[in-house]
Every structure is written in structure tokens, then in C-alpha cells.
Coordinates of C-alpha atoms in Angstrom, one line a residue:
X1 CA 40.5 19.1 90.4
X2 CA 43.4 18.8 92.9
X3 CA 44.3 22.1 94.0
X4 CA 46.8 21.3 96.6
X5 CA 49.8 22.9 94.4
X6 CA 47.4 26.0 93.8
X7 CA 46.4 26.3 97.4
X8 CA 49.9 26.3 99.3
X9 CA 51.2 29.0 96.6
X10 CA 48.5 31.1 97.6
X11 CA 49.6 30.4 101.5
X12 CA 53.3 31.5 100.3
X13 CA 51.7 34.6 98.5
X14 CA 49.4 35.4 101.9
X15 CA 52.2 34.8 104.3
X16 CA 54.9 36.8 101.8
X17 CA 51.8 40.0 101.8
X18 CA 51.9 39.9 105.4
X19 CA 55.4 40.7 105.3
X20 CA 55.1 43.1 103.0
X21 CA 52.1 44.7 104.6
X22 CA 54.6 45.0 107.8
X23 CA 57.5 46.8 105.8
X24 CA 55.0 49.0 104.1
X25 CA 54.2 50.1 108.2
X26 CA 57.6 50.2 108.3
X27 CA 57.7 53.1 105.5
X28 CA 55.1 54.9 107.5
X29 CA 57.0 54.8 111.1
X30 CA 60.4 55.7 109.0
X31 CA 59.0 58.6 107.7
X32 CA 57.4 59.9 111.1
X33 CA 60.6 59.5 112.6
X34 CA 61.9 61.7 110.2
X35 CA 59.6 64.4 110.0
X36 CA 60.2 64.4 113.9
X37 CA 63.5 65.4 113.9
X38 CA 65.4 69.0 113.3
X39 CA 67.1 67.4 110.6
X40 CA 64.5 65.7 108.6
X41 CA 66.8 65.5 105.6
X42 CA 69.4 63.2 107.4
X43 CA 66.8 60.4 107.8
X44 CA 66.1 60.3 104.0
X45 CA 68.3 57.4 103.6
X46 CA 66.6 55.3 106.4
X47 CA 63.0 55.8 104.5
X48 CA 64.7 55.0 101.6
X49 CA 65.9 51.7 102.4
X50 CA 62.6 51.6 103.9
X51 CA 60.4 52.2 100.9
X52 CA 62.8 50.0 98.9
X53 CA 62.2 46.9 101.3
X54 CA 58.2 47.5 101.0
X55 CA 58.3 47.6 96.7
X56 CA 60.7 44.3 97.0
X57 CA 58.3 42.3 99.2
X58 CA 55.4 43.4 96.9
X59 CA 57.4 42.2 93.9
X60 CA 57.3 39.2 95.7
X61 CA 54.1 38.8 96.5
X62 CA 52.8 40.0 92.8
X63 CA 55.5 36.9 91.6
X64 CA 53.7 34.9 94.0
X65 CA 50.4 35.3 93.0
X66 CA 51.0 35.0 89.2
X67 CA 52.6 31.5 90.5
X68 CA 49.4 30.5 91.8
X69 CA 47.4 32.0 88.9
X70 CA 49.6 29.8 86.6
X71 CA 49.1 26.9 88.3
X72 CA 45.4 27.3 88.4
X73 CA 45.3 27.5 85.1
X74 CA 47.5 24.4 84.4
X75 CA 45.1 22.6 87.4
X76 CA 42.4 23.1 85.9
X77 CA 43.6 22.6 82.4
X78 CA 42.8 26.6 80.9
X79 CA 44.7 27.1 78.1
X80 CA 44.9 30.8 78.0
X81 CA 48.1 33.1 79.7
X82 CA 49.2 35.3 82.5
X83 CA 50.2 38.1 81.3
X84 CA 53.2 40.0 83.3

């Protein structure tokens, strides 16, 4: 089978997890910084924004796999689905 379609989807969905794995530490640095403060409250909107980054980038990479998934399956000629 030729996997090259397959095989640079899956780079896409490595190199989009490694982006998300860095906004996920991201999350964790946002929220020490705010429990560091006198005023943890006023840095709620900076962890936020923070924890809202990290879900989008894992939405990406979950789109990104079941990209790859799909076109394994039409690669290798499966006939059955990906569900969502």
C-alpha cells in the first residue's frame, strides 16, 4: 500500500500535539502564576484564555488524527467508518 498521504497526516497530527502539549504547560504555568499572587481572582481571565488555547489545539490534533485514520482506511481499501 502507499502510505505517504497517511504518514505526513500523522506528522501534521504529531507536530499539531506538540503544540498542544506546550499550551497545556502553558495552563499549568498560568495557573501558578495565579495562585502566586494576592489577588488570585484577577488572573482568572489569563488561565482562561489559557485553558481555552490548550482544548483548541487538542481539537486539532483529535481532527487530525481522524484525518489520518480516514485515509488509512481509504489506503488500504477498509470499508468500515470513523466515527466522531
Amino acid at each position: 500500500y502507499d502510505m505517504s498521504d497517511s504518514i505526513a497526516l500523522l506528522a501534521t497530527a504529531r507536530t499539531d500535539l506538540s503544540a498542544a502539549n506546550d499550551k497545556i504547560l502553558a495552563v499549568n504555568v498560568a495557573l501558578e502564576a495565579a495562585m502566586s499572587t494576592t489577588s488570585p481572582k484577577s488572573q482568572m481571565p489569563a488561565v482562561r484564555a489559557a485553558v481555552k488555547a490548550a482544548e483548541d489545539a487538542l481539537k486539532l490534533v483529535k481532527d487530525d488524527l481522524m484525518k489520518a485514520v480516514r485515509s488509512i482506511k481509504v489506503e488500504v481499501g477498509a470499508t468500515t467508518t470513523v466515527s466522531q
